[in-house]
CSV table of C-alpha atoms in Angstrom, one decimal:
chain,number,residue,atom,x,y,z
A,1,ASN,CA,-0.7,24.2,-6.8
A,2,ALA,CA,0.0,21.1,-8.8
A,3,GLY,CA,-0.8,18.9,-5.7
A,4,VAL,CA,0.8,15.4,-6.1
A,5,THR,CA,2.5,14.6,-9.4
A,6,GLN,CA,4.0,11.3,-10.6
A,7,THR,CA,6.6,10.6,-13.2
A,8,PRO,CA,6.4,8.7,-15.5
A,9,LYS,CA,2.7,7.9,-16.3
A,10,PHE,CA,3.4,4.7,-18.1
A,11,ARG,CA,6.4,2.4,-18.4
A,12,VAL,CA,7.2,-1.1,-19.8
A,13,LEU,CA,10.2,-2.9,-18.4
A,14,LYS,CA,11.8,-6.2,-19.1
A,15,THR,CA,12.4,-8.7,-16.3
A,16,GLY,CA,15.6,-7.8,-14.4
A,17,GLN,CA,15.7,-4.1,-15.4
A,18,SER,CA,15.6,-1.3,-12.9
A,19,MET,CA,13.8,1.9,-12.7
A,20,THR,CA,12.8,4.8,-10.3
A,21,LEU,CA,9.4,6.3,-10.0
A,22,LEU,CA,9.2,9.9,-8.8
A,23,CYS,CA,6.5,11.4,-6.7
A,24,ALA,CA,6.5,15.2,-6.0
A,25,GLN,CA,4.2,17.3,-3.9
A,26,ASP,CA,4.0,21.0,-3.5
A,27,MET,CA,1.8,21.2,-0.4
A,28,ASN,CA,4.6,21.0,2.2
A,29,HIS,CA,3.2,17.7,3.5
A,30,GLU,CA,5.3,15.8,6.0
A,31,TYR,CA,4.0,12.3,5.2
A,32,MET,CA,4.3,10.5,1.9
A,33,TYR,CA,3.2,7.1,0.8
A,34,TRP,CA,3.6,4.6,-2.1
A,35,TYR,CA,0.8,2.2,-2.8
A,36,ARG,CA,0.3,-0.4,-5.5
A,37,GLN,CA,-3.1,-1.3,-7.0
A,38,ASP,CA,-3.8,-4.7,-8.5
A,39,PRO,CA,-7.2,-5.9,-9.9
A,40,GLY,CA,-9.4,-7.2,-7.1
A,41,MET,CA,-6.9,-6.3,-4.4
A,42,GLY,CA,-7.5,-2.7,-3.6
A,43,LEU,CA,-4.5,-0.5,-2.8
A,44,ARG,CA,-1.7,-1.9,-0.7
A,45,LEU,CA,0.9,0.2,1.1
A,46,ILE,CA,4.5,-0.5,-0.1
A,47,HIS,CA,6.6,2.1,1.9
A,48,TYR,CA,6.0,5.4,3.6
A,49,SER,CA,7.9,8.4,5.0
A,50,VAL,CA,7.2,10.6,8.0
A,51,GLY,CA,9.7,13.2,6.9
A,52,GLU,CA,12.8,14.1,5.0
A,53,GLY,CA,15.4,11.5,5.4
A,54,THR,CA,13.1,8.8,6.9
A,55,THR,CA,11.4,5.8,5.4
A,56,ALA,CA,9.5,2.8,6.8
A,57,LYS,CA,8.1,-0.4,5.4
A,58,GLY,CA,4.4,-1.0,4.6
A,59,GLU,CA,2.4,-4.1,3.9
A,60,VAL,CA,4.2,-5.2,0.7
A,61,PRO,CA,7.8,-3.8,0.7
A,62,ASP,CA,9.7,-6.7,-0.8
A,63,GLY,CA,11.4,-5.9,-4.1
A,64,TYR,CA,11.2,-2.1,-3.6
A,65,ASN,CA,13.4,0.6,-2.1
A,66,VAL,CA,12.6,4.2,-1.4
A,67,SER,CA,14.3,7.4,-0.6
A,68,ARG,CA,13.2,10.8,0.7
A,69,LEU,CA,16.2,13.1,0.3
A,70,LYS,CA,14.0,16.2,-0.1
A,71,LYS,CA,10.7,16.9,1.7
A,72,GLN,CA,8.8,17.4,-1.5
A,73,ASN,CA,10.0,14.2,-3.3
A,74,PHE,CA,9.5,10.5,-2.6
A,75,LEU,CA,11.3,8.0,-4.9
A,76,LEU,CA,10.3,4.4,-5.4
A,77,GLY,CA,12.9,2.1,-6.9
A,78,LEU,CA,12.8,-1.3,-8.4
A,79,GLU,CA,16.3,-2.8,-8.6
A,80,SER,CA,15.4,-5.9,-10.5
A,81,ALA,CA,11.9,-5.8,-11.9
A,82,ALA,CA,9.7,-9.0,-11.9
A,83,PRO,CA,6.4,-9.7,-13.7
A,84,SER,CA,4.7,-9.8,-10.3
A,85,GLN,CA,5.5,-6.0,-10.0
A,86,THR,CA,3.2,-5.2,-12.9
A,87,SER,CA,0.7,-2.9,-11.3
A,88,VAL,CA,-0.5,0.7,-11.0
A,89,TYR,CA,1.5,2.6,-8.5
A,90,PHE,CA,0.0,5.5,-6.6
A,91,CYS,CA,1.8,8.1,-4.5
A,92,ALA,CA,0.0,10.0,-1.8
A,93,SER,CA,0.8,12.7,0.8
A,94,ARG,CA,-0.8,14.2,3.9
A,95,GLN,CA,-0.1,16.8,6.5
A,96,GLY,CA,1.3,15.7,9.8
A,97,GLN,CA,-1.7,16.7,11.8
A,98,GLY,CA,-4.4,16.0,9.2
A,99,ASN,CA,-5.8,12.7,8.0
A,100,GLU,CA,-6.8,13.2,4.4
A,101,GLN,CA,-4.4,11.7,1.9
A,102,TYR,CA,-4.0,13.3,-1.5
A,103,PHE,CA,-3.2,10.9,-4.3
A,104,GLY,CA,-1.2,11.4,-7.4
A,105,PRO,CA,-2.4,10.3,-10.9
A,106,GLY,CA,-0.7,7.0,-10.9
A,107,THR,CA,2.0,5.2,-12.9
A,108,ARG,CA,1.1,2.1,-14.9
A,109,LEU,CA,4.0,-0.3,-14.9
A,110,THR,CA,4.2,-3.4,-17.0
A,111,VAL,CA,7.0,-5.9,-16.5
A,112,THR,CA,7.4,-8.5,-19.3
B,1,GLY,CA,-2.0,-5.4,11.5
B,2,GLU,CA,-5.3,-3.9,10.4
B,3,ASN,CA,-7.6,-5.9,8.1
B,4,VAL,CA,-10.5,-4.2,6.3
B,5,GLU,CA,-13.2,-6.3,4.7
B,6,GLN,CA,-15.6,-4.8,2.1
B,7,HIS,CA,-18.9,-6.0,0.7
B,8,PRO,CA,-20.3,-6.5,-1.8
B,9,SER,CA,-17.6,-6.6,-4.5
B,10,THR,CA,-20.2,-5.6,-7.1
B,11,LEU,CA,-23.5,-3.7,-6.6
B,12,SER,CA,-26.0,-2.9,-9.3
B,13,VAL,CA,-28.9,-0.5,-8.5
B,14,GLN,CA,-31.5,1.3,-10.5
B,15,GLU,CA,-31.0,5.0,-11.0
B,16,GLY,CA,-32.7,6.9,-8.3
B,17,ASP,CA,-32.5,4.0,-5.8
B,18,SER,CA,-30.1,3.9,-2.8
B,19,ALA,CA,-26.8,2.0,-2.5
B,20,VAL,CA,-25.2,0.7,0.6
B,21,ILE,CA,-21.6,-0.6,0.9
B,22,LYS,CA,-20.4,-2.1,4.1
B,23,CYS,CA,-16.9,-2.5,5.7
B,24,THR,CA,-15.5,-4.1,8.8
B,25,TYR,CA,-12.2,-3.5,10.4
B,26,SER,CA,-10.1,-5.5,12.9
B,27,ASP,CA,-8.0,-2.9,14.8
B,28,SER,CA,-10.0,-1.4,17.6
B,29,ALA,CA,-7.4,1.4,17.8
B,30,SER,CA,-8.3,2.7,14.3
B,31,ASN,CA,-9.8,6.1,14.5
B,32,TYR,CA,-10.2,7.4,10.9
B,33,PHE,CA,-12.3,5.9,8.2
B,34,PRO,CA,-12.3,7.5,4.7
B,35,TRP,CA,-14.2,6.5,1.6
B,36,TYR,CA,-12.7,6.9,-1.8
B,37,LYS,CA,-14.3,6.9,-5.3
B,38,GLN,CA,-12.2,5.8,-8.2
B,39,GLU,CA,-13.3,6.2,-11.8
B,40,LEU,CA,-11.7,4.1,-14.5
B,41,GLY,CA,-8.1,5.1,-15.1
B,42,LYS,CA,-8.2,7.8,-12.5
B,43,ARG,CA,-6.8,8.4,-9.0
B,44,PRO,CA,-8.8,7.7,-5.9
B,45,GLN,CA,-10.7,10.7,-4.7
B,46,LEU,CA,-11.9,11.2,-1.1
B,47,ILE,CA,-15.7,11.6,-1.0
B,48,ILE,CA,-16.4,11.4,2.7
B,49,ASP,CA,-14.7,10.4,6.0
B,50,ILE,CA,-15.6,9.9,9.6
B,51,ARG,CA,-13.6,9.8,12.8
B,52,SER,CA,-14.2,7.4,15.6
B,53,ASN,CA,-15.8,10.0,17.9
B,54,VAL,CA,-18.7,10.5,15.5
B,55,GLY,CA,-21.4,8.0,14.7
B,56,GLU,CA,-22.7,9.4,11.5
B,57,LYS,CA,-21.8,12.1,8.9
B,58,LYS,CA,-23.7,13.3,5.9
B,59,ASP,CA,-22.8,15.3,2.8
B,60,GLN,CA,-25.7,15.9,0.5
B,61,ARG,CA,-26.6,12.4,-1.0
B,62,ILE,CA,-23.7,10.6,0.7
B,63,ALA,CA,-23.6,9.5,4.3
B,64,VAL,CA,-21.3,7.3,6.4
B,65,THR,CA,-22.2,5.5,9.6
B,66,LEU,CA,-19.8,4.0,12.1
B,67,ASN,CA,-20.4,1.4,14.8
B,68,LYS,CA,-17.2,1.2,16.9
B,69,THR,CA,-18.6,-1.6,19.1
B,70,ALA,CA,-19.2,-3.8,16.1
B,71,LYS,CA,-16.2,-2.4,14.2
B,72,HIS,CA,-18.0,-1.7,11.0
B,73,PHE,CA,-18.8,1.3,8.9
B,74,SER,CA,-21.0,1.8,5.9
B,75,LEU,CA,-21.4,4.2,3.0
B,76,HIS,CA,-24.9,5.2,1.9
B,77,ILE,CA,-25.7,6.9,-1.4
B,78,THR,CA,-29.2,8.1,-1.9
B,79,GLU,CA,-31.0,9.0,-5.2
B,80,THR,CA,-28.2,7.4,-7.2
B,81,GLN,CA,-27.3,9.0,-10.5
B,82,PRO,CA,-25.3,7.7,-13.5
B,83,GLU,CA,-22.2,9.6,-12.5
B,84,ASP,CA,-22.1,7.6,-9.2
B,85,SER,CA,-21.0,4.6,-11.3
B,86,ALA,CA,-17.4,3.9,-10.1
B,87,VAL,CA,-15.4,1.7,-7.8
B,88,TYR,CA,-15.6,2.7,-4.1
B,89,PHE,CA,-13.0,1.9,-1.5
B,90,CYS,CA,-13.3,2.0,2.3
B,91,ALA,CA,-10.2,2.4,4.3
B,92,ALA,CA,-8.9,2.7,7.9
B,93,ILE,CA,-5.8,4.1,9.5
B,94,PRO,CA,-4.6,1.5,11.9
B,95,SER,CA,-2.9,1.9,15.3
B,96,GLY,CA,-4.9,4.9,16.3
B,97,GLY,CA,-3.5,7.3,13.7
B,98,GLY,CA,0.0,8.6,13.6
B,99,ALA,CA,2.0,8.3,10.3
B,100,ASP,CA,0.6,5.0,9.2
B,101,GLY,CA,-0.7,4.6,5.7
B,102,LEU,CA,-4.3,3.6,4.9
B,103,THR,CA,-5.4,0.0,4.9
B,104,PHE,CA,-8.0,-0.4,2.1
B,105,GLY,CA,-10.8,-2.8,1.4
B,106,LYS,CA,-10.8,-4.5,-1.9
B,107,GLY,CA,-13.4,-2.2,-3.5
B,108,THR,CA,-17.0,-2.3,-4.6
B,109,HIS,CA,-17.9,-1.8,-8.2
B,110,LEU,CA,-21.1,0.3,-8.2
B,111,ILE,CA,-23.2,0.1,-11.4
B,112,ILE,CA,-26.1,2.5,-11.8
B,113,GLN,CA,-28.7,1.0,-14.2
B,114,PRO,CA,-30.6,3.6,-16.2
């Protein structure tokens, strides 16, 4: 099992550009999450999904959109990137009845 | 929503000594409290967790205690070793569980002095 994987690992964007981050998990988990991590701020929840075709807002959803067209994939989109979105983005997943969240390796995004 | 406070932000201890990191939470319905260890440039890794029906849990040199009345929980690391140096995060699942994501504390940078 690969667990949780994220694509890409690094990316540099210019202000106003768009991009999509891909999260994939092979553990048949129902729930998937996107977090961002900034220095001194810990991890903060952006959006999450409780199953294929469903999404919900987390603590810091503004400027991001998500989609869960397939159970194993959870996409995070930035339509018009801003320097404030420079961060490390982590995806996570967990089983519906369990509590432990499994994290992906992260994507380091820089917006100039 | 849930709010998790974590202290201290930096903790320096001598190798072999014990380290204690403390967290408080605001949502009395929270029932799951994990601790994650994150090394530089890596993903957070779960090291221990505790549920609200348990007061203490231990795994070798690591233990977590929970005081539901006071709404605080703590991580205890004994006989610290150089490989314990990392950033540690506490977290809670708000609203009594369900599908909610984790609410994290801001982290503690643990430094083990040789």
